[in-house]
PDB file of C-alpha atoms in Angstrom:
ATOM      1  CA  GLN A 256       9.292  30.657  40.300  1.00 85.00           C
ATOM      2  CA  GLU A 257      10.418  27.730  42.399  1.00 90.00           C
ATOM      3  CA  ILE A 258      13.038  29.920  44.085  1.00 90.00           C
ATOM      4  CA  ILE A 259      10.416  32.576  44.796  1.00 87.00           C
ATOM      5  CA  ASP A 260       8.123  29.968  46.311  1.00 89.00           C
ATOM      6  CA  ALA A 261      10.974  28.650  48.476  1.00 92.00           C
ATOM      7  CA  ARG A 262      11.745  32.192  49.608  1.00 91.00           C
ATOM      8  CA  ASN A 263       8.122  32.747  50.635  1.00 91.00           C
ATOM      9  CA  ASP A 264       8.139  29.455  52.573  1.00 92.00           C
ATOM     10  CA  MET A 265      11.274  30.518  54.408  1.00 93.00           C
ATOM     11  CA  LEU A 266       9.829  33.959  55.227  1.00 91.00           C
ATOM     12  CA  ASN A 267       6.747  32.166  56.687  1.00 92.00           C
ATOM     13  CA  ILE A 268       9.007  30.043  58.877  1.00 93.00           C
ATOM     14  CA  PHE A 269      10.870  33.140  60.057  1.00 92.00           C
ATOM     15  CA  HIS A 270       7.614  34.882  60.808  1.00 91.00           C
ATOM     16  CA  ARG A 271       6.184  31.900  62.827  1.00 93.00           C
ATOM     17  CA  THR A 272       9.395  31.603  64.842  1.00 94.00           C
ATOM     18  CA  ASN A 273       9.653  35.330  65.538  1.00 92.00           C
ATOM     19  CA  LEU A 274      12.908  35.738  63.631  1.00 92.00           C
ATOM     20  CA  ASN A 275      13.232  39.164  62.066  1.00 89.00           C
ATOM     21  CA  TYR A 276      15.009  38.297  58.804  1.00 88.00           C
ATOM     22  CA  ASN A 277      14.340  39.170  55.217  1.00 86.00           C
ATOM     23  CA  ILE A 278      15.426  37.222  52.125  1.00 88.00           C
ATOM     24  CA  ARG A 279      16.146  38.841  48.759  1.00 86.00           C
ATOM     25  CA  ILE A 280      16.655  37.109  45.497  1.00 88.00           C
ATOM     26  CA  ILE A 281      19.397  38.755  43.512  1.00 86.00           C
ATOM     27  CA  ALA A 282      19.636  37.147  40.078  1.00 85.00           C
ATOM     28  CA  ASN A 283      20.209  37.757  36.388  1.00 84.00           C
ATOM     29  CA  HIS A 284      20.959  41.389  35.491  1.00 80.00           C
ATOM     30  CA  GLU A 285      20.605  42.598  39.087  1.00 80.00           C
ATOM     31  CA  PHE A 286      23.189  40.034  40.217  1.00 83.00           C
ATOM     32  CA  LYS A 287      25.630  41.240  37.522  1.00 78.00           C
ATOM     33  CA  GLU A 288      25.102  44.900  38.488  1.00 75.00           C
ATOM     34  CA  GLN A 289      25.141  44.646  42.302  1.00 75.00           C
ATOM     35  CA  ILE A 290      27.475  41.734  42.985  1.00 77.00           C
ATOM     36  CA  LEU A 291      29.514  40.488  40.048  1.00 77.00           C
ATOM     37  CA  SER A 292      30.730  43.848  38.695  1.00 73.00           C
ATOM     38  CA  PRO A 293      31.949  45.239  42.062  1.00 72.00           C
ATOM     39  CA  VAL A 294      33.693  41.917  42.811  1.00 72.00           C
ATOM     40  CA  LEU A 295      35.380  41.990  39.412  1.00 70.00           C
ATOM     41  CA  THR A 296      36.596  45.486  40.179  1.00 64.00           C
ATOM     42  CA  MET A 297      38.275  44.286  43.339  1.00 63.00           C
ATOM     43  CA  LEU A 298      39.771  41.185  41.643  1.00 63.00           C
ATOM     44  CA  ASN A 299      43.154  42.891  40.959  1.00 57.00           C
ATOM     45  CA  ASN A 300      43.571  43.606  44.694  1.00 56.00           C
ATOM     46  CA  VAL A 301      43.404  39.895  45.681  1.00 59.00           C
ATOM     47  CA  ALA A 302      46.773  38.210  45.918  1.00 57.00           C
ATOM     48  CA  ASP A 303      45.573  34.612  46.227  1.00 60.00           C
ATOM     49  CA  THR A 304      44.800  33.612  42.661  1.00 60.00           C
ATOM     50  CA  SER A 305      44.866  29.903  43.636  1.00 69.00           C
ATOM     51  CA  GLU A 306      41.459  30.368  45.266  1.00 70.00           C
ATOM     52  CA  LEU A 307      38.925  28.652  43.005  1.00 77.00           C
ATOM     53  CA  PHE A 308      36.359  31.399  43.074  1.00 76.00           C
ATOM     54  CA  MET A 309      38.951  33.961  41.969  1.00 72.00           C
ATOM     55  CA  ARG A 310      40.084  31.678  39.181  1.00 74.00           C
ATOM     56  CA  SER A 311      36.519  31.377  37.937  1.00 79.00           C
ATOM     57  CA  LEU A 312      36.147  35.136  37.935  1.00 75.00           C
ATOM     58  CA  GLN A 313      39.350  35.453  35.882  1.00 71.00           C
ATOM     59  CA  LEU A 314      37.908  32.962  33.411  1.00 76.00           C
ATOM     60  CA  TYR A 315      34.677  34.898  33.275  1.00 73.00           C
ATOM     61  CA  ARG A 316      36.555  38.094  32.459  1.00 67.00           C
ATOM     62  CA  LEU A 317      38.425  36.318  29.667  1.00 70.00           C
ATOM     63  CA  ILE A 318      35.142  35.016  28.252  1.00 72.00           C
ATOM     64  CA  GLU A 319      33.613  38.479  28.417  1.00 65.00           C
ATOM     65  CA  GLY A 320      36.525  39.800  26.437  1.00 58.00           C
ATOM     66  CA  MET A 321      37.863  41.956  29.216  1.00 47.00           C
ATOM     67  CA  LYS A 322      41.589  42.489  29.767  1.00 44.00           C
ATOM     68  CA  LEU A 323      43.136  42.187  33.212  1.00 41.00           C
ATOM     69  CA  SER A 324      43.683  45.895  33.565  1.00 41.00           C
ATOM     70  CA  PRO A 325      41.916  47.744  36.405  1.00 42.00           C
ATOM     71  CA  SER A 326      40.901  50.693  34.167  1.00 40.00           C
ATOM     72  CA  ILE A 327      38.918  48.482  31.823  1.00 36.00           C
ATOM     73  CA  VAL A 328      37.223  46.649  34.639  1.00 40.00           C
ATOM     74  CA  VAL A 329      36.354  49.866  36.439  1.00 40.00           C
ATOM     75  CA  GLU A 330      35.125  51.443  33.211  1.00 39.00           C
ATOM     76  CA  SER A 331      32.865  48.413  32.700  1.00 38.00           C
ATOM     77  CA  THR A 332      31.631  48.750  36.303  1.00 41.00           C
ATOM     78  CA  HIS A 333      30.936  52.398  35.827  1.00 39.00           C
ATOM     79  CA  LYS A 334      28.752  51.674  32.784  1.00 38.00           C
ATOM     80  CA  THR A 335      26.857  49.163  34.867  1.00 35.00           C
ATOM     81  CA  TYR A 336      26.192  51.562  37.701  1.00 39.00           C
ATOM     82  CA  ARG A 337      24.818  54.157  35.321  1.00 36.00           C
ATOM     83  CA  SER A 338      21.853  51.948  34.557  1.00 32.00           C
ATOM     84  CA  SER A 339      18.482  53.165  35.663  1.00 33.00           C
ATOM     85  CA  SER A 340      17.549  50.062  37.555  1.00 32.00           C
ATOM     86  CA  ILE A 341      20.128  50.757  40.299  1.00 35.00           C
ATOM     87  CA  PHE A 342      19.052  54.367  40.729  1.00 36.00           C
ATOM     88  CA  SER A 343      15.334  53.497  40.865  1.00 34.00           C
ATOM     89  CA  ASP A 344      15.765  51.203  43.864  1.00 43.00           C
ATOM     90  CA  ASN A 345      16.843  53.934  46.279  1.00 49.00           C
ATOM     91  CA  GLN A 346      17.102  57.525  45.017  1.00 56.00           C
ATOM     92  CA  ASP A 347      18.939  58.691  48.163  1.00 68.00           C
ATOM     93  CA  ASP A 348      21.626  56.002  48.072  1.00 74.00           C
ATOM     94  CA  PRO A 349      21.624  53.778  44.987  1.00 74.00           C
ATOM     95  CA  PHE A 350      24.553  51.782  46.396  1.00 77.00           C
ATOM     96  CA  VAL A 351      22.983  51.055  49.739  1.00 78.00           C
ATOM     97  CA  GLU A 352      24.381  47.529  49.913  1.00 76.00           C
ATOM     98  CA  MET A 353      27.976  48.573  49.207  1.00 82.00           C
ATOM     99  CA  LYS A 354      30.501  49.839  51.725  1.00 88.00           C
ATOM    100  CA  ILE A 355      31.825  53.334  51.124  1.00 91.00           C
ATOM    101  CA  GLY A 356      35.347  52.033  50.350  1.00 90.00           C
ATOM    102  CA  VAL A 357      34.007  49.838  47.573  1.00 86.00           C
ATOM    103  CA  ILE A 358      32.046  52.762  46.174  1.00 88.00           C
ATOM    104  CA  ALA A 359      35.149  54.916  46.186  1.00 91.00           C
ATOM    105  CA  LYS A 360      37.369  52.264  44.582  1.00 87.00           C
ATOM    106  CA  SER A 361      34.889  51.221  41.884  1.00 84.00           C
ATOM    107  CA  VAL A 362      32.037  53.574  41.183  1.00 86.00           C
ATOM    108  CA  PHE A 363      33.785  56.872  42.019  1.00 91.00           C
ATOM    109  CA  ARG A 364      36.902  55.829  40.183  1.00 90.00           C
ATOM    110  CA  GLY A 365      34.768  54.809  37.154  1.00 86.00           C
ATOM    111  CA  VAL A 366      33.143  58.272  37.028  1.00 88.00           C
ATOM    112  CA  LEU A 367      36.537  59.982  37.322  1.00 92.00           C
ATOM    113  CA  GLU A 368      37.931  57.869  34.447  1.00 88.00           C
ATOM    114  CA  SER A 369      34.839  58.281  32.261  1.00 86.00           C
ATOM    115  CA  GLY A 370      35.895  61.679  30.896  1.00 87.00           C
ATOM    116  CA  LYS A 371      32.722  63.382  32.231  1.00 87.00           C
ATOM    117  CA  VAL A 372      34.507  65.335  34.986  1.00 93.00           C
ATOM    118  CA  HIS A 373      35.793  68.722  33.800  1.00 93.00           C
ATOM    119  CA  GLU A 374      39.468  69.639  34.311  1.00 94.00           C
ATOM    120  CA  ASP A 375      38.422  72.489  36.676  1.00 95.00           C
ATOM    121  CA  GLU A 376      36.705  69.958  38.987  1.00 96.00           C
ATOM    122  CA  ILE A 377      39.752  67.653  38.863  1.00 96.00           C
ATOM    123  CA  ALA A 378      41.958  70.626  39.849  1.00 96.00           C
ATOM    124  CA  LYS A 379      39.646  71.528  42.749  1.00 97.00           C
ATOM    125  CA  MET A 380      39.652  67.938  44.002  1.00 97.00           C
ATOM    126  CA  GLN A 381      43.389  68.302  44.643  1.00 97.00           C
ATOM    127  CA  ASP A 382      42.633  71.037  47.160  1.00 97.00           C
ATOM    128  CA  LYS A 383      42.239  70.053  50.799  1.00 97.00           C
ATOM    129  CA  GLU A 384      39.630  72.757  51.627  1.00 97.00           C
ATOM    130  CA  TYR A 385      37.498  71.970  48.564  1.00 97.00           C
ATOM    131  CA  SER A 386      37.687  68.230  49.401  1.00 97.00           C
ATOM    132  CA  LYS A 387      36.569  68.858  52.951  1.00 97.00           C
ATOM    133  CA  LYS A 388      33.662  71.078  51.830  1.00 97.00           C
ATOM    134  CA  THR A 389      32.547  68.842  48.960  1.00 96.00           C
ATOM    135  CA  PHE A 390      33.350  65.312  50.228  1.00 96.00           C
ATOM    136  CA  HIS A 391      33.632  65.912  54.011  1.00 96.00           C
ATOM    137  CA  ILE A 392      37.068  64.260  54.054  1.00 96.00           C
ATOM    138  CA  GLN A 393      40.278  65.549  55.641  1.00 95.00           C
ATOM    139  CA  TYR A 394      42.613  65.109  52.683  1.00 97.00           C
ATOM    140  CA  PRO A 395      42.624  66.175  49.040  1.00 97.00           C
ATOM    141  CA  VAL A 396      40.533  63.671  47.114  1.00 97.00           C
ATOM    142  CA  LEU A 397      43.108  63.451  44.338  1.00 97.00           C
ATOM    143  CA  LEU A 398      46.886  63.608  44.337  1.00 95.00           C
ATOM    144  CA  ILE A 399      48.736  63.807  41.020  1.00 94.00           C
ATOM    145  CA  ALA A 400      51.126  60.979  40.256  1.00 91.00           C
ATOM    146  CA  ASN A 401      54.148  61.404  38.041  1.00 81.00           C
ATOM    147  CA  ASN A 402      53.345  58.099  36.302  1.00 72.00           C
ATOM    148  CA  LYS A 403      51.418  54.875  36.767  1.00 72.00           C
ATOM    149  CA  ASN A 404      54.219  53.297  38.785  1.00 74.00           C
ATOM    150  CA  ASN A 405      54.487  56.006  41.393  1.00 76.00           C
ATOM    151  CA  LYS A 406      54.781  54.873  44.996  1.00 83.00           C
ATOM    152  CA  ARG A 407      51.459  55.088  46.809  1.00 84.00           C
ATOM    153  CA  PRO A 408      51.320  57.975  49.322  1.00 91.00           C
ATOM    154  CA  ASP A 409      49.763  57.262  52.778  1.00 93.00           C
ATOM    155  CA  LYS A 410      45.997  57.642  52.921  1.00 94.00           C
ATOM    156  CA  TYR A 411      45.572  56.884  49.208  1.00 94.00           C
ATOM    157  CA  TYR A 412      44.649  53.784  47.174  1.00 92.00           C
ATOM    158  CA  SER A 413      47.630  52.029  45.570  1.00 88.00           C
ATOM    159  CA  GLU A 414      46.417  51.956  41.974  1.00 87.00           C
ATOM    160  CA  PRO A 415      46.327  55.414  40.448  1.00 90.00           C
ATOM    161  CA  ALA A 416      43.367  56.410  38.244  1.00 90.00           C
ATOM    162  CA  LYS A 417      43.952  57.594  34.697  1.00 91.00           C
ATOM    163  CA  ILE A 418      42.064  60.864  34.180  1.00 93.00           C
ATOM    164  CA  SER A 419      42.569  62.690  30.871  1.00 89.00           C
ATOM    165  CA  ASP A 420      45.953  61.083  30.196  1.00 88.00           C
ATOM    166  CA  LYS A 421      47.270  61.880  33.719  1.00 92.00           C
ATOM    167  CA  TYR A 422      47.494  59.600  36.717  1.00 93.00           C
ATOM    168  CA  TYR A 423      46.025  60.507  40.122  1.00 94.00           C
ATOM    169  CA  PHE A 424      45.915  58.766  43.499  1.00 95.00           C
ATOM    170  CA  ILE A 425      42.444  58.603  45.051  1.00 96.00           C
ATOM    171  CA  CYS A 426      42.066  59.218  48.779  1.00 96.00           C
ATOM    172  CA  SER A 427      41.247  56.091  50.759  1.00 95.00           C
ATOM    173  CA  GLU A 428      40.117  57.813  53.956  1.00 96.00           C
ATOM    174  CA  TRP A 429      36.347  57.441  53.655  1.00 96.00           C
ATOM    175  CA  TYR A 430      34.157  56.936  56.730  1.00 95.00           C
ATOM    176  CA  GLU A 431      30.499  56.152  57.331  1.00 93.00           C
ATOM    177  CA  LYS A 432      30.150  56.408  61.099  1.00 92.00           C
ATOM    178  CA  PRO A 433      27.374  58.317  62.881  1.00 90.00           C
ATOM    179  CA  ASN A 434      29.733  61.063  63.960  1.00 93.00           C
ATOM    180  CA  ASN A 435      31.795  61.130  60.749  1.00 93.00           C
ATOM    181  CA  ASN A 436      29.743  60.198  57.700  1.00 94.00           C
ATOM    182  CA  ASP A 437      31.293  60.968  54.296  1.00 95.00           C
ATOM    183  CA  ARG A 438      28.905  58.671  52.458  1.00 94.00           C
ATOM    184  CA  PRO A 439      26.118  61.201  51.580  1.00 94.00           C
ATOM    185  CA  TYR A 440      28.696  63.627  50.163  1.00 95.00           C
ATOM    186  CA  LEU A 441      30.289  60.961  47.945  1.00 95.00           C
ATOM    187  CA  ILE A 442      26.889  59.653  46.795  1.00 92.00           C
ATOM    188  CA  GLU A 443      25.677  63.171  45.929  1.00 92.00           C
ATOM    189  CA  TRP A 444      28.783  63.884  43.872  1.00 94.00           C
ATOM    190  CA  ILE A 445      28.499  60.546  41.972  1.00 90.00           C
ATOM    191  CA  LYS A 446      24.833  61.116  41.277  1.00 86.00           C
ATOM    192  CA  ARG A 447      25.521  64.598  39.901  1.00 86.00           C
ATOM    193  CA  TYR A 448      28.219  63.394  37.510  1.00 80.00           C
ATOM    194  CA  ASN A 449      26.546  60.128  36.603  1.00 69.00           C
ATOM    195  CA  SER A 450      23.473  62.039  35.383  1.00 59.00           C
ATOM    196  CA  LEU A 451      25.446  64.140  32.854  1.00 45.00           C
TER     197      LEU A 451
END
């Protein structure tokens, strides 16, 4: 309550001084869903583990019983994003505060690894024309990898996703510019498979 009161005081100050700012309190379960889980998903991509914040996140993962493998973290993130509280905030774009690259690397990957996506869809996602029509991107969404240690192809994320005991590289070429906006296509696909 004290934080809410302080927020209201700050909003009054902004209003009196003609500053057009808003303040949101993100705490408890909402903090875990919208901030902590996406950051944990990105943890494996950060080289500087001497940074204290990153160390504290690693300790948090150990306490939560998570292993340091990206698939487990992403799977955990995927479960978080399925919760109804995220989808009720903004039905058109439940991940409005996340950049499209973060959505692709965490939420999208989590849905792909969840086992919900049929093999036919996975096959179609390796087709350039289908990817353009469905996701509005210029490359196949998925490229098959021979194994987990395959060298990353250009235009794809380095860590392959494990989908039905096979490894696939996920395209990294996602844009959200006024003249080239892939975001609504990706969000629509995620919402369709997240609701299954």
